CSV table of C-alpha atoms in Angstrom, one decimal:
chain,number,residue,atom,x,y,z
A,1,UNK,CA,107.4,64.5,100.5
A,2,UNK,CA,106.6,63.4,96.9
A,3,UNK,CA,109.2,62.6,94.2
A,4,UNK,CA,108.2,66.2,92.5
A,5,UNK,CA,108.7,68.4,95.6
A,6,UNK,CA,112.2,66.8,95.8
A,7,UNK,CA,113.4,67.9,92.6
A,8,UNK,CA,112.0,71.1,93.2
A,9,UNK,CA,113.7,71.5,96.2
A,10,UNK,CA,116.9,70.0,94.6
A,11,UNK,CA,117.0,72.2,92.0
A,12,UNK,CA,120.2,73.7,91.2
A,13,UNK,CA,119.6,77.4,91.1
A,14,UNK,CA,122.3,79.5,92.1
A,15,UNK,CA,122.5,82.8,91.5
A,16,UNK,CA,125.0,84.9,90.0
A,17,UNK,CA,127.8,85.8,92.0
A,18,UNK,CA,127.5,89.7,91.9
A,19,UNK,CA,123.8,89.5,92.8
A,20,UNK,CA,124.4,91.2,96.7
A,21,UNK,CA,127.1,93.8,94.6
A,22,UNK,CA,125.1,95.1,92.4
A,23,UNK,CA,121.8,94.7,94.8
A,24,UNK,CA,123.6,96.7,97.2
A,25,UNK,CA,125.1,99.2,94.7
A,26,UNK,CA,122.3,99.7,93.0
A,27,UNK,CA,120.3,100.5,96.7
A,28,UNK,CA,123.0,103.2,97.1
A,29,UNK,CA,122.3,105.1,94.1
A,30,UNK,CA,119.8,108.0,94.3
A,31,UNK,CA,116.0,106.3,93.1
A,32,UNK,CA,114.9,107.8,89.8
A,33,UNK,CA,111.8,109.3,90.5
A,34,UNK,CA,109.4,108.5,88.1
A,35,UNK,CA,107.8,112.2,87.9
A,36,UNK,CA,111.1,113.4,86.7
A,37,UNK,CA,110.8,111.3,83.9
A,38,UNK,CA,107.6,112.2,82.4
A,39,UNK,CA,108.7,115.7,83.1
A,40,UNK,CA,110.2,116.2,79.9
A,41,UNK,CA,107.6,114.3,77.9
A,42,UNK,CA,104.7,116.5,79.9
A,43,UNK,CA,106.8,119.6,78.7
A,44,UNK,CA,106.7,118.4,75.3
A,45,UNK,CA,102.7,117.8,75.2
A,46,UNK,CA,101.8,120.7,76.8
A,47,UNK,CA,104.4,122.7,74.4
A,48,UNK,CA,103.0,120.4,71.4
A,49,UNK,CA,98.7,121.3,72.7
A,50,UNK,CA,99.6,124.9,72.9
A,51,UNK,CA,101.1,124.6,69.5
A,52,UNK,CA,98.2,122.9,68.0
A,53,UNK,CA,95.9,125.4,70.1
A,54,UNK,CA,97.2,127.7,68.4
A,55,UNK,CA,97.4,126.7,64.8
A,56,UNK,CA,93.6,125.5,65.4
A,57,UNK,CA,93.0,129.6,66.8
A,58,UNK,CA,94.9,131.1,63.7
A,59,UNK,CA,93.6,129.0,61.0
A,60,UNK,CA,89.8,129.6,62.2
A,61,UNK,CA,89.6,133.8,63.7
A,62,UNK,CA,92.9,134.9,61.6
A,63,UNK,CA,91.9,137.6,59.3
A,64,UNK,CA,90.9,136.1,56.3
A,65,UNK,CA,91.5,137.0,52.5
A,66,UNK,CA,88.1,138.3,51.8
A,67,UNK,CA,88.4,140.9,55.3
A,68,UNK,CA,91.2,142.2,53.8
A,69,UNK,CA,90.1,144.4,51.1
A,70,UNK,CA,91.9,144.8,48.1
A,71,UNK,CA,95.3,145.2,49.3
A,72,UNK,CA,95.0,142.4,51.4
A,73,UNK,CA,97.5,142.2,54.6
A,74,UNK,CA,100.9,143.4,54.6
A,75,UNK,CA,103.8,141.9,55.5
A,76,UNK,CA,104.8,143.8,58.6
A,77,UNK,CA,101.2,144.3,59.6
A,78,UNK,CA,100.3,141.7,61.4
A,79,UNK,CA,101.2,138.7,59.4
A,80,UNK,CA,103.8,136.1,60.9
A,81,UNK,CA,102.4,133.9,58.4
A,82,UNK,CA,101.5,134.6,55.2
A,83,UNK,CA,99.9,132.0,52.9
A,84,UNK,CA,99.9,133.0,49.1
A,85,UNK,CA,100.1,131.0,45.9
A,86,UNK,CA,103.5,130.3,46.6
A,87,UNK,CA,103.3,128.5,50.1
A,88,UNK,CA,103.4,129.5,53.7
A,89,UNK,CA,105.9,132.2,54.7
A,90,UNK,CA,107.1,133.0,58.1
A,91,UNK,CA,107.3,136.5,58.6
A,92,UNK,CA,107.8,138.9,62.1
A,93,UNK,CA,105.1,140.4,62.5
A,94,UNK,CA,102.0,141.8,64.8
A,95,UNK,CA,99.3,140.1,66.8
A,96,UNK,CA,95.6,139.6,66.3
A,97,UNK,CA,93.0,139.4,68.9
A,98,UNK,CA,96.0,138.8,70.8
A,99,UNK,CA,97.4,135.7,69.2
A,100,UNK,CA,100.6,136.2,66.5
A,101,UNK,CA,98.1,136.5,63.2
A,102,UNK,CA,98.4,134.4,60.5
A,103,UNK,CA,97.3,135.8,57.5
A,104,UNK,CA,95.4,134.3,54.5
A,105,UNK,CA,96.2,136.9,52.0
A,106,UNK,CA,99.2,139.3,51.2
A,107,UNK,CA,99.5,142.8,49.8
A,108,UNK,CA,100.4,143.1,46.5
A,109,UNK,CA,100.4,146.8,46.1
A,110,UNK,CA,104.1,147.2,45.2
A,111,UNK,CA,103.7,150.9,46.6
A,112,UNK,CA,104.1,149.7,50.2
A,113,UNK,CA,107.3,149.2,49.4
A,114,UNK,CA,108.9,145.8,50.8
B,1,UNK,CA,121.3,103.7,104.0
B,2,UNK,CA,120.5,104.6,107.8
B,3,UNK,CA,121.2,102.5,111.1
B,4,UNK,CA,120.7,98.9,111.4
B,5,UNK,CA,117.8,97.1,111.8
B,6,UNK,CA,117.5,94.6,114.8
B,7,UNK,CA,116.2,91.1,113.9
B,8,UNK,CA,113.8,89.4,116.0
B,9,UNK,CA,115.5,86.4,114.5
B,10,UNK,CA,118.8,87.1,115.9
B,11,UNK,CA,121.1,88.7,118.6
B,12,UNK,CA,122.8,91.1,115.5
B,13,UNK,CA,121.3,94.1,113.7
B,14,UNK,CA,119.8,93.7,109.7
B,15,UNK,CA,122.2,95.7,107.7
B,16,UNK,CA,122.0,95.4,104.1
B,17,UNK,CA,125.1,93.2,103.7
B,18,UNK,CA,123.3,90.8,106.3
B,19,UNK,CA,120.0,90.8,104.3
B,20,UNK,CA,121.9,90.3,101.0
B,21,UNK,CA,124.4,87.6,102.4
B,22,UNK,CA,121.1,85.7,104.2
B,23,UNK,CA,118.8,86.1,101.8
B,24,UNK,CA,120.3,86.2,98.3
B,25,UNK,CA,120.2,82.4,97.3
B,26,UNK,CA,116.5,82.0,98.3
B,27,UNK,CA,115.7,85.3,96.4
B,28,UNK,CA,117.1,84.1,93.4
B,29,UNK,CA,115.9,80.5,93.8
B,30,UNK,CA,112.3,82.2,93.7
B,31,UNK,CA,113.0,84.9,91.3
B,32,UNK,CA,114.6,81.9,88.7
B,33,UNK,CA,111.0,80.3,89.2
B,34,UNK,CA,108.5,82.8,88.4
B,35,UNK,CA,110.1,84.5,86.2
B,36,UNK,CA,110.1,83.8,82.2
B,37,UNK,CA,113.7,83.1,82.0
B,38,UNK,CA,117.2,83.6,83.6
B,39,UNK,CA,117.8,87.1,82.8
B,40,UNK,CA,114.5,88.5,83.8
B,41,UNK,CA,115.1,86.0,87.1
B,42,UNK,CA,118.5,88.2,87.7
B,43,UNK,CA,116.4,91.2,87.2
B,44,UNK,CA,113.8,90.5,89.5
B,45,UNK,CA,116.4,89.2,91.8
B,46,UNK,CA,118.3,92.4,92.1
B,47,UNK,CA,115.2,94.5,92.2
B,48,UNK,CA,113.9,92.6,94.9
B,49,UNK,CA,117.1,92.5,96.7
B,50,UNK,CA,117.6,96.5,96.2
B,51,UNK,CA,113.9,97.0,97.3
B,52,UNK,CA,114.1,95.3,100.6
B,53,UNK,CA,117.4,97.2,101.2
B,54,UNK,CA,115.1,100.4,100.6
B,55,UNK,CA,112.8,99.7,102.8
B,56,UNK,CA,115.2,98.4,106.1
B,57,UNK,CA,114.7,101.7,107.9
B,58,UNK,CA,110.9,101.2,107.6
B,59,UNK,CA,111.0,97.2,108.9
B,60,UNK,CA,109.8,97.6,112.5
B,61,UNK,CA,110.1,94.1,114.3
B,62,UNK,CA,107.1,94.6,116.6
B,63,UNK,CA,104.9,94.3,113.3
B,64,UNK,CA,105.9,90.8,112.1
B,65,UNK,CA,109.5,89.0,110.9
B,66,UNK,CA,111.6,89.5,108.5
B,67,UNK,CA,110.5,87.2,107.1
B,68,UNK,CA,107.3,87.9,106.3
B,69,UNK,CA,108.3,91.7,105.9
B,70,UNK,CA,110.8,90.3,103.0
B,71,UNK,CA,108.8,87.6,101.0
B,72,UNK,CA,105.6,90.1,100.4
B,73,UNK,CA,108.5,92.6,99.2
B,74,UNK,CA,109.6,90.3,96.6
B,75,UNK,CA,106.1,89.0,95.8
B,76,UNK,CA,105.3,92.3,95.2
B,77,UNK,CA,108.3,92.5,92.7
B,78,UNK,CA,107.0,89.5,90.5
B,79,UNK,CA,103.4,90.9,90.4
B,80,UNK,CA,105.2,94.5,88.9
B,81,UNK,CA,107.9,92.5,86.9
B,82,UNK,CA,105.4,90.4,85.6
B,83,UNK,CA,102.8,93.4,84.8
B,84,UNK,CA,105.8,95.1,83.0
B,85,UNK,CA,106.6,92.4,81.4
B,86,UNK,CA,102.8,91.8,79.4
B,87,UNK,CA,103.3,95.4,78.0
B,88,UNK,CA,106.8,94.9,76.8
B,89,UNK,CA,105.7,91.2,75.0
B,90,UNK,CA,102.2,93.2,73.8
B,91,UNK,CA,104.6,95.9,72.8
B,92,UNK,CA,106.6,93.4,70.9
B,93,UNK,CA,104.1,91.2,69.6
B,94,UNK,CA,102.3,94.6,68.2
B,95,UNK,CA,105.8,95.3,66.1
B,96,UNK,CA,106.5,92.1,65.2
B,97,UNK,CA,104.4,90.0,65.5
B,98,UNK,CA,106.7,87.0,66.7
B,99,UNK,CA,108.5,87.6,69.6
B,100,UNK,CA,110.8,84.0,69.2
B,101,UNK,CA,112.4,85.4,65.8
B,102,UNK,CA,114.1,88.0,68.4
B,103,UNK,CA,114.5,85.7,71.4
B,104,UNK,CA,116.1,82.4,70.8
B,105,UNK,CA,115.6,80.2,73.6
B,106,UNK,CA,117.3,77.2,73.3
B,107,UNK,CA,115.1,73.9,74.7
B,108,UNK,CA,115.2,72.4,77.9
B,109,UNK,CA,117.8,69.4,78.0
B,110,UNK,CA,118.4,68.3,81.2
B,111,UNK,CA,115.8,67.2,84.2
B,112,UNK,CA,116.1,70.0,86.5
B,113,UNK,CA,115.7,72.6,83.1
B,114,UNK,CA,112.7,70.6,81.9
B,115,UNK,CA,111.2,71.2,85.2
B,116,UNK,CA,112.1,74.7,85.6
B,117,UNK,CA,110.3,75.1,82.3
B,118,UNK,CA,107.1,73.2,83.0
B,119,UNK,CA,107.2,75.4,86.9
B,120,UNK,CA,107.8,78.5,84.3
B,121,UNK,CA,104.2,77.8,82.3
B,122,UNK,CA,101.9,77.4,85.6
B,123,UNK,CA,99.3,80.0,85.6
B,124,UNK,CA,100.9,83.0,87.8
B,125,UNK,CA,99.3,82.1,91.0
B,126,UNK,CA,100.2,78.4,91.0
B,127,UNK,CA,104.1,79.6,90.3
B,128,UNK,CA,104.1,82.0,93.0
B,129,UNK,CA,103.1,79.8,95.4
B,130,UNK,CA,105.6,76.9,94.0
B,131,UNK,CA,108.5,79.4,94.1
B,132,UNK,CA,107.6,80.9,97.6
B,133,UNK,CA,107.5,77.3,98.9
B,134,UNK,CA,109.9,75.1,97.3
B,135,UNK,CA,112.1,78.0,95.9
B,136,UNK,CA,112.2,80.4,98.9
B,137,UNK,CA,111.7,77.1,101.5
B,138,UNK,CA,108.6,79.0,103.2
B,139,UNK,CA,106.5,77.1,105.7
B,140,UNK,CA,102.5,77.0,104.1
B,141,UNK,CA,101.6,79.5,106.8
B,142,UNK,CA,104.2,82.2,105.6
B,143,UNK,CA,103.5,81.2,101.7
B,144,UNK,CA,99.8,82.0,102.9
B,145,UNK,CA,100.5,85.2,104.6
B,146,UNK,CA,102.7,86.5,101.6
B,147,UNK,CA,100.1,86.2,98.7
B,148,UNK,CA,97.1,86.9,101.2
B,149,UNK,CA,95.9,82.9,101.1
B,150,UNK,CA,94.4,80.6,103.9
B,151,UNK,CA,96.7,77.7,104.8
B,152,UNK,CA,93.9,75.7,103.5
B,153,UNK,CA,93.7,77.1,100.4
B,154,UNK,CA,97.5,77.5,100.0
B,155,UNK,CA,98.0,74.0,100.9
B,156,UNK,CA,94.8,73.6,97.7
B,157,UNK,CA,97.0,75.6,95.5
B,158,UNK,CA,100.4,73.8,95.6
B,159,UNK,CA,98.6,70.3,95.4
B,160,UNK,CA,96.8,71.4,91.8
B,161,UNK,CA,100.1,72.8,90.9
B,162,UNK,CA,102.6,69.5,92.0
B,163,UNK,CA,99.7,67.9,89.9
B,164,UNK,CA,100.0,69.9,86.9
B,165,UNK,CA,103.4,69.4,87.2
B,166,UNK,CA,103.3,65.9,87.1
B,167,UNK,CA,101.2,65.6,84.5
B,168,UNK,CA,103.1,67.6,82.4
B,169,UNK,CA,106.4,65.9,82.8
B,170,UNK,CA,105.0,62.5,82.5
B,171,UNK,CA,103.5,63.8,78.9
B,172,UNK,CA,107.0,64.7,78.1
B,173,UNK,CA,108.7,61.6,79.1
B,174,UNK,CA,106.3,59.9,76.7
B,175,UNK,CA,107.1,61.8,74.1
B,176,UNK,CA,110.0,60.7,72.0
């Protein structure tokens, strides 16, 4: 044996002296499955892709301004988003082509009445 | 955990107190080796440890020691520990860039931590098969078996790695 493989083997390593405790405590405890971790985070990208699918639906086949005549949409109608000089509004209403509808326009007339 | 486990090795069955009490100290003595520093060593250690404990009820004698059954367990420890820890240091090194202004290690002083060091910069293979032999105390034929090696080739291994070894340390007694 060489003068290296001495020292190697004289090393002074000792471990810790709760190693077996908490080797053995933490063998006890139930394993954390890794699926159960990256349920949450799945939940959240498939929630965050619908969301997205969604916006990318509405923005592109949502009724737009010109579609809507003179009057344009009406809150109550159909819009749950209405988009106006003043912003986007969030408003319950109806569905198009199945999808909530988010309109591009908003009815002026002040005969419907808000 | 299940029923003990009998040993080939010996008249008494494994339980996991007889794995841990038997085994601990060579564990750690390998763990302290091939991994980056003593806190990752505990780490690896324990996991290990709570691994082999795990997988008692599945140890079936007829198939090999314990021995064997336990050392490509903890091999296979370091090789995950070690792939974690790339993507934490890439993770690190892509926020900031230096990873030593958040981890101050202070420098070897002593013999034994000047070796541990030098043992701690082998390429992965050559420490592996340093810690499984001088750390864990495995004959070259379990070392072998453990990391999937010839004896030859084992025995080729450790030979390059005493000699990078040397090398090294002899640099660093030159230096001032």
């Amino acid at each position: 044996m060489t003068d290296i493989e001495a020292r190697l083997r004289d090393m002074d390593l000792r471990p810790p002296g709760d190693l077996q405790a908490r080797a053995l405590a933490a063998a006890a405890s139930p394993l954390a499955r890794p699926g159960r971790r990256l349920l949450p985070v799945m939940l959240a990208a498939i929630l965050t892709a619908l969301l997205a699918g969604y916006a990318a639906l509405a923005f592109t086949s949502g009724p737009p301004a010109a579609a809507a005549g003179a009057s344009g949409y009406g809150v109550g109608e159909g819009c749950w988003f209405v988009k106006d000089a003043n912003g986007l509004h969030f408003h319950i209403g109806g569905w198009y082509h199945g999808l909530p509808a988010l309109c591009t326009s908003e009815r002026r007339d002040p005969a419907a009445g808000r | 955990m299940g029923q003990p486990v009998p040993d080939s090795r010996s008249p008494f069955a494994l339980t996991p107190e007889i794995l841990c009490a038997r085994y601990s100290a060579r564990v750690y003595r390998f763990a302290a080796m091939v991994a980056a520093n003593s806190h990752d060593a505990e780490d690896l250690a324990q996991t290990a440890l709570e691994r082999a404990i795990r997988a008692l009820e599945r140890f079936d004698p007829r198939r090999g020691d314990v021995e064997g059954w336990l050392w490509r367990i903890v091999a296979n420890a370091a090789g995950d520990a070690r792939r974690d820890a790339r993507r934490r240091r890439l993770l690190v090194d892509l926020l900031v860039r230096r990873v030593d202004m958040l981890v101050h290690q202070a420098p070897p002083e002593t013999a034994d931590e000047m070796l541990l060091a030098a043992v701690r910069r082998l390429p992965s293979r050559q420490r592996a098969v340093i810690a499984l032999r001088y750390g864990a105390d495995l004959d070259l034929r379990t070392v072998g078996a453990t990391l999937g090696v010839s004896v030859a080739g084992t025995s080729m291994l450790i030979r390059r790695a005493l000699d990078r070894l040397r090398a090294e340390l002899s640099q660093q007694e030159k230096q001032p």
